[in-house]
XYZ file of C-alpha atoms in Angstrom:
499
model
C 107.651 186.488 240.171
C 110.840 188.024 238.717
C 111.277 191.702 238.645
C 110.122 193.543 235.489
C 112.158 196.085 233.548
C 109.702 198.822 234.639
C 110.082 197.839 238.284
C 113.896 197.957 238.049
C 113.842 201.367 236.320
C 111.460 202.686 239.006
C 113.987 201.857 241.792
C 114.854 205.396 242.910
C 118.328 204.607 244.282
C 119.477 203.310 240.880
C 118.499 206.249 238.739
C 118.006 204.247 235.575
C 116.220 205.789 232.570
C 114.697 204.438 229.339
C 116.538 205.458 226.101
C 114.212 203.492 223.874
C 112.017 200.334 223.800
C 109.892 201.284 226.721
C 107.050 199.190 225.287
C 108.980 196.187 226.578
C 108.770 197.482 230.104
C 106.913 194.413 231.284
C 109.671 192.059 230.271
C 110.742 190.023 233.332
C 114.417 189.884 234.337
C 115.749 186.574 235.524
C 119.276 187.762 235.999
C 121.621 190.749 235.389
C 124.805 189.996 233.587
C 127.778 192.136 232.598
C 129.706 191.532 229.349
C 131.817 193.683 227.034
C 132.448 190.957 224.486
C 131.626 191.751 220.846
C 128.923 189.145 220.240
C 126.901 190.058 223.377
C 123.945 187.880 222.514
C 125.899 184.669 222.733
C 125.946 185.027 226.527
C 122.115 185.105 226.746
C 120.124 182.044 227.890
C 116.736 183.950 228.135
C 115.406 186.682 230.410
C 118.734 188.472 231.253
C 119.368 192.155 231.633
C 122.628 192.625 229.740
C 124.869 195.367 231.024
C 127.783 196.784 229.083
C 130.224 199.706 229.379
C 129.761 200.192 225.657
C 132.629 198.188 224.140
C 130.066 195.644 222.881
C 128.219 198.353 220.812
C 129.226 198.636 217.183
C 129.785 202.147 215.858
C 127.827 201.742 212.513
C 124.061 201.748 212.189
C 123.910 198.368 210.578
C 125.916 196.773 213.388
C 123.778 198.446 216.059
C 120.514 197.317 214.440
C 121.904 193.798 214.092
C 122.882 193.812 217.850
C 119.297 194.742 218.801
C 117.804 192.061 216.566
C 120.254 189.381 217.902
C 119.561 190.214 221.539
C 115.828 189.955 220.984
C 116.263 186.641 219.081
C 118.367 185.353 221.938
C 115.695 186.247 224.527
C 117.351 189.131 226.391
C 114.924 191.173 228.550
C 116.773 194.461 228.233
C 120.087 196.122 227.341
C 121.692 198.643 229.850
C 124.588 200.810 228.831
C 126.843 202.789 231.146
C 127.048 206.555 230.652
C 130.366 208.334 230.041
C 132.218 205.060 229.363
C 133.128 203.526 226.029
C 129.862 203.425 224.050
C 129.858 205.059 220.643
C 127.090 207.408 219.670
C 123.712 205.572 219.881
C 122.376 206.154 216.379
C 118.726 206.893 215.452
C 118.518 203.599 213.527
C 119.469 201.729 216.723
C 116.908 203.566 218.887
C 114.192 203.002 216.263
C 114.995 199.272 216.002
C 114.671 198.920 219.808
C 111.216 200.522 219.492
C 109.956 198.750 216.360
C 111.134 195.197 216.662
C 108.191 192.608 217.019
C 109.297 192.326 220.663
C 110.645 195.741 221.645
C 114.084 195.794 223.321
C 114.190 198.109 226.349
C 117.370 200.209 226.189
C 118.364 201.618 229.563
C 120.942 204.247 230.495
C 123.046 203.535 233.646
C 124.044 206.839 235.206
C 127.754 207.459 235.998
C 129.224 206.371 238.364
C 126.587 203.849 239.533
C 128.354 200.458 239.864
C 126.815 197.684 237.812
C 126.926 195.474 240.914
C 124.200 197.632 242.481
C 121.829 196.691 239.625
C 122.813 193.068 239.854
C 122.194 193.073 243.686
C 118.735 194.579 243.153
C 117.803 191.901 240.637
C 119.252 189.181 242.790
C 117.248 190.256 245.924
C 114.092 190.470 243.837
C 114.820 186.889 242.756
C 114.863 185.344 246.223
C 111.093 184.688 246.115
C 111.507 183.486 242.502
C 114.152 180.984 243.671
C 111.634 179.492 246.188
C 109.133 179.150 243.378
C 111.774 177.513 241.190
C 112.646 174.886 243.807
C 108.986 173.946 244.127
C 108.538 173.808 240.377
C 111.723 171.662 239.985
C 110.317 169.235 242.563
C 107.122 168.970 240.600
C 109.067 168.387 237.397
C 110.873 165.393 238.873
C 107.672 164.083 240.426
C 106.328 163.794 236.898
C 108.607 160.855 236.304
C 106.584 158.969 238.952
C 103.157 160.090 238.034
C 103.776 159.578 234.255
C 104.753 155.981 234.966
C 101.242 155.253 236.069
C 99.850 156.288 232.598
C 99.704 153.792 229.777
C 101.378 156.209 227.376
C 104.282 157.163 229.603
C 106.068 159.405 227.105
C 103.107 161.548 226.055
C 101.964 161.713 229.694
C 105.411 163.027 230.707
C 105.547 165.551 227.878
C 102.064 166.847 228.569
C 102.802 167.221 232.301
C 106.009 169.098 231.514
C 104.263 171.275 228.961
C 101.591 172.293 231.505
C 104.218 173.013 234.180
C 106.227 175.188 231.798
C 103.272 176.783 230.050
C 104.788 175.896 226.683
C 104.493 173.429 223.791
C 107.212 170.842 223.945
C 108.612 168.574 221.153
C 111.492 166.106 221.359
C 113.033 165.579 217.922
C 116.016 164.187 216.192
C 118.317 167.078 215.087
C 119.269 165.269 211.841
C 115.805 164.941 210.424
C 113.428 166.674 212.918
C 111.351 163.573 213.207
C 109.949 162.801 216.668
C 112.564 161.089 218.840
C 110.013 158.731 220.390
C 107.438 156.843 218.318
C 104.620 158.138 220.455
C 105.870 161.750 220.163
C 104.037 164.537 218.371
C 105.583 165.737 215.174
C 106.585 169.371 214.739
C 104.022 171.587 213.000
C 104.885 171.915 209.351
C 105.690 175.628 209.539
C 108.048 175.085 212.423
C 109.875 172.139 210.767
C 110.489 174.266 207.712
C 111.867 177.126 209.877
C 114.022 174.917 212.089
C 115.557 172.735 209.337
C 118.295 175.298 208.442
C 119.107 175.836 212.092
C 119.594 172.282 213.323
C 123.157 172.049 212.103
C 124.154 174.987 214.260
C 123.143 173.405 217.600
C 126.299 172.289 219.452
C 126.566 168.922 221.167
C 128.464 170.553 223.982
C 128.995 174.088 225.191
C 125.927 176.428 225.075
C 122.846 174.545 226.275
C 120.214 176.983 225.035
C 119.604 178.488 221.625
C 116.767 181.000 221.358
C 115.468 181.782 217.913
C 112.780 184.211 216.770
C 110.450 182.528 214.286
C 107.165 184.033 213.038
C 106.953 186.497 215.938
C 107.444 183.686 218.488
C 110.447 182.703 220.481
C 111.599 179.118 219.988
C 114.149 177.443 222.293
C 116.234 174.557 221.182
C 118.367 172.607 223.728
C 120.164 169.283 223.912
C 118.691 166.386 225.893
C 121.604 164.919 227.935
C 122.710 161.271 227.354
C 121.079 160.972 223.964
C 123.050 162.205 220.969
C 120.997 164.209 218.472
C 117.962 164.424 220.749
C 116.746 167.962 220.933
C 114.003 169.579 223.032
C 112.105 172.289 221.226
C 110.191 174.759 223.454
C 107.548 177.148 222.303
C 106.493 179.360 225.217
C 102.815 180.240 225.292
C 103.394 183.528 227.110
C 105.978 185.779 228.678
C 108.059 185.390 230.780
C 109.881 182.512 229.222
C 110.199 179.292 231.234
C 112.970 179.476 233.767
C 116.304 178.370 232.275
C 117.240 176.219 235.291
C 113.892 174.509 235.336
C 114.226 173.902 231.583
C 117.582 172.107 232.249
C 115.853 169.934 234.859
C 113.002 169.220 232.330
C 115.528 168.113 229.766
C 117.213 165.862 232.336
C 113.845 164.267 233.206
C 113.208 163.573 229.507
C 116.687 162.079 229.193
C 116.002 159.823 232.191
C 112.744 158.586 230.616
C 114.433 157.984 227.280
C 117.197 156.007 229.075
C 114.606 153.887 230.866
C 112.935 153.208 227.545
C 116.242 152.377 225.859
C 117.062 149.878 228.528
C 113.773 148.127 227.978
C 114.313 148.265 224.216
C 117.784 146.593 224.450
C 116.210 143.733 226.447
C 113.573 143.225 223.720
C 116.323 143.507 221.047
C 118.289 140.671 222.677
C 115.204 138.396 222.798
C 114.416 139.237 219.166
C 117.911 138.234 218.104
C 117.678 134.960 219.890
C 114.315 134.295 218.245
C 115.459 135.001 214.765
C 118.580 132.867 215.197
C 116.357 129.910 216.100
C 113.888 130.740 213.279
C 116.553 131.003 210.562
C 118.145 127.788 211.764
C 114.840 125.923 211.516
C 114.593 125.118 215.270
C 111.076 126.435 215.719
C 107.832 124.934 214.524
C 105.260 127.053 212.655
C 102.936 127.385 215.701
C 105.852 128.613 217.856
C 106.997 130.945 215.043
C 103.516 132.510 214.809
C 103.324 133.002 218.643
C 106.818 134.600 218.789
C 106.165 136.868 215.852
C 102.968 138.124 217.421
C 104.952 138.787 220.634
C 107.006 141.229 218.614
C 103.801 142.744 216.991
C 104.699 141.349 213.588
C 102.038 139.752 211.390
C 102.843 136.089 211.150
C 100.854 135.852 207.931
C 102.341 138.834 206.081
C 105.860 139.927 206.853
C 109.164 140.357 205.104
C 112.849 139.663 205.901
C 115.218 142.562 205.270
C 118.985 142.137 205.098
C 121.078 145.290 205.516
C 124.764 145.111 204.749
C 127.574 147.513 205.522
C 131.327 147.458 205.178
C 131.611 148.161 208.892
C 129.308 146.142 211.035
C 129.325 148.778 213.782
C 127.291 151.015 211.561
C 124.370 148.512 211.982
C 124.489 148.565 215.808
C 121.675 151.100 216.344
C 119.342 150.485 213.392
C 116.924 148.632 215.552
C 116.571 151.813 217.630
C 115.986 153.869 214.512
C 113.257 151.436 213.375
C 111.604 151.599 216.742
C 111.786 155.411 216.823
C 109.975 155.597 213.498
C 107.097 153.319 214.690
C 108.191 150.088 212.863
C 107.664 146.914 214.811
C 110.610 144.664 213.931
C 112.828 141.885 215.238
C 116.581 142.203 214.350
C 119.574 139.788 214.306
C 123.102 141.063 213.498
C 125.576 138.728 211.970
C 128.992 140.377 211.389
C 128.401 142.994 208.677
C 124.818 142.081 207.958
C 121.660 142.960 209.938
C 118.645 140.738 209.412
C 115.232 142.233 210.193
C 111.724 140.674 210.248
C 109.192 143.436 209.769
C 105.573 143.853 208.740
C 105.205 143.595 204.909
C 103.916 147.163 204.682
C 107.315 148.667 205.529
C 108.268 151.233 202.916
C 111.557 151.681 201.129
C 111.862 155.227 202.291
C 111.556 154.314 205.939
C 114.154 151.543 205.646
C 116.662 153.762 203.796
C 116.144 156.581 206.239
C 116.593 154.331 209.328
C 119.610 152.455 207.904
C 121.464 155.625 206.897
C 123.772 156.241 204.073
C 126.421 153.919 202.696
C 124.561 150.608 203.279
C 122.785 148.221 200.901
C 119.341 146.737 201.586
C 117.697 143.526 200.329
C 114.063 142.758 200.947
C 112.251 139.389 200.546
C 108.855 138.750 199.099
C 106.060 138.879 201.644
C 105.804 135.577 203.482
C 104.128 133.714 206.363
C 105.733 131.966 209.387
C 106.354 128.756 207.416
C 108.505 130.530 204.819
C 110.818 132.361 207.122
C 113.983 130.499 205.916
C 113.142 130.979 202.241
C 112.527 134.694 202.985
C 116.008 134.900 204.465
C 117.510 133.450 201.220
C 115.498 135.893 199.198
C 116.537 138.860 201.217
C 120.248 137.856 200.948
C 119.862 137.406 197.222
C 118.261 140.872 197.000
C 121.064 142.285 199.081
C 123.660 140.749 196.759
C 121.703 142.186 193.878
C 121.767 145.663 195.438
C 125.564 145.428 196.007
C 126.244 144.051 192.565
C 124.167 146.688 190.829
C 125.321 149.575 193.162
C 121.842 150.512 194.294
C 120.674 151.307 197.805
C 117.736 148.894 197.958
C 116.381 145.899 196.034
C 113.191 143.926 196.510
C 113.444 140.210 195.531
C 112.064 139.424 192.110
C 111.430 143.156 191.503
C 114.950 144.579 191.084
C 117.552 143.993 188.321
C 119.108 140.620 187.665
C 122.381 139.734 189.491
C 125.241 138.135 187.616
C 122.728 137.321 184.844
C 120.505 135.300 187.307
C 117.043 136.265 188.492
C 116.441 134.127 191.600
C 118.315 132.498 194.437
C 117.265 128.987 193.144
C 119.254 129.734 189.979
C 122.188 130.949 192.106
C 122.066 127.924 194.389
C 122.009 125.641 191.393
C 125.072 127.399 189.915
C 126.896 127.150 193.233
C 126.074 123.545 193.651
C 127.130 122.647 190.082
C 130.460 124.472 190.239
C 131.422 124.360 193.861
C 129.446 121.303 195.085
C 132.270 118.815 194.461
C 134.622 120.936 196.476
C 132.227 121.181 199.419
C 131.755 117.445 199.363
C 135.523 116.821 199.366
C 136.133 119.271 202.232
C 133.519 117.553 204.346
C 135.438 114.265 204.178
C 138.976 115.604 204.004
C 140.670 118.474 205.841
C 141.416 121.161 203.307
C 141.251 124.833 202.496
C 140.227 124.594 198.865
C 137.438 127.202 198.900
C 139.601 129.704 200.857
C 142.527 129.019 198.517
C 140.298 129.477 195.405
C 138.901 132.846 196.664
C 142.336 134.131 197.613
C 143.802 132.951 194.345
C 141.126 134.930 192.357
C 141.386 137.934 194.654
C 145.187 138.183 194.062
C 144.797 137.996 190.186
C 145.928 134.327 190.028
C 149.325 135.042 191.576
C 150.812 131.886 193.137
C 153.223 133.882 195.178
C 150.620 136.335 196.541
C 148.190 133.605 197.372
C 150.956 131.628 199.247
C 151.878 134.733 201.228
C 148.282 135.581 202.102
C 147.595 132.030 203.288
C 151.025 131.530 204.953
C 151.553 128.407 202.680
C 154.237 127.226 200.394
C 153.920 128.044 196.727
C 153.780 124.415 195.769
C 150.975 123.837 198.286
C 148.897 126.392 196.438
C 149.694 124.858 193.072
C 148.611 121.427 194.434
C 145.286 122.850 195.761
C 144.396 124.610 192.474
C 145.086 121.403 190.585
C 142.870 119.546 193.082
C 140.121 121.965 192.430
C 140.415 121.469 188.704
C 140.356 117.688 189.219
C 137.247 117.844 191.482
C 135.244 120.205 189.205
C 136.433 118.893 185.861
C 137.199 122.527 184.836
C 140.280 123.789 183.129
C 141.822 126.421 185.520
C 143.724 128.064 182.712
C 140.545 129.099 180.901
C 139.185 132.620 181.589
C 135.593 131.414 181.231
C 136.200 128.835 183.985
C 137.661 131.452 186.367
C 134.702 133.744 185.641
C 132.220 131.019 186.411
C 133.952 130.126 189.659
C 134.161 133.813 190.640
C 130.395 134.139 190.072
C 129.725 131.056 192.175
C 131.880 132.329 195.015
C 130.160 135.713 195.034
C 126.757 134.007 195.289
C 127.914 131.592 197.951
C 129.237 134.366 200.103
C 126.171 136.493 199.756
C 123.849 133.639 200.635
C 125.667 132.548 203.796
C 125.756 135.642 205.985
């Protein structure tokens, strides 16, 4: 085991003495480190004896007390100050704080002219046996990857094995919301979630790997899990000494490896789900096949919904399938440009979808359906998505949200599109032409012949001819504002329903 503060002070050749905080004499020292920087606690990873010539010590009582509190919160085992150097007067408030903190901070005097390296060498020599123990423990940590793989619940088996090895409670959470990172993970206790919420924004993605906090008389460690952005390991030691910092880094690496293995499997499943939905939406699968495939993805074939999620930048939709999985939602996803289509169990809640999709997106949800109604459900979800965008709301459920463009169902929208744009579609099927594109560009450029021609790289007279052709096919007067409004409505519905 590592040397204790009391054992170090008892070394006769060093001549160290307690100034305060002797109640912390059983604190174990993992390392001895010298620093004279102002924010001394920022260099603590847990278990260190911090040595200073005094430049790190504030002169005022409030600063000295704050230093003691910060060192305890960071997990320092003791503070040693060199005599006859640069330390200001150690004030009574400082000595009292070292004695009275929930975890006393041993304050040690280093006699002049004892070199600090002598203390560091003593700690290092005492740590040789500890290093052998660390190597064996590290080997056991990595072996947990193998043994956990034989358990049905790999993730919980791995976490429980690591927790037993480290003698600590372990949680892996998302720094953004503190929800479990893995769907099989244990949630943080309510009290801990409330305490950690203000701190999560202070955890760096790079730089310092450890952040010790003192919460409700317990030390809590928060550290990044490599390879997975926003994945944080929360460690609650069950006793002193704290888990070894190096072993903790290896434990975080093991968890990262397991998450990477899971993510690889998830991406394979995601690809198969996309291929399945593409076939389902195109009508290439019979009802029996649809039911089998839905059950393969653990989605009820008799009671599911289709969700359409739209964003201005399609890349924002790239990881929503991971977020849905992480929150325990069984789903199949298909991304088409700036829209993600999701088949999910009908019980999915609005809050979960909004949380997983993130800010700045719009969501449309179909009515509950069975396998035979998957294509209609897609139309309903697209209509609901168009309604969400048109009414500037985050989420709309089909037939429950506000009307869109004065219409209440996709059947009404389809009828309007067919009545106004149907003749144009029919013409373009038999003739080469760009009438729909020209009409949309013409309306988007405020009916400017010149701007429309420039946008389409066409001659102005060509644009005039196409607009006259649209008027001829539809029987509408293109100079009437009401006509243009109807055509604009129809184009909006057509675009929304063909994503």
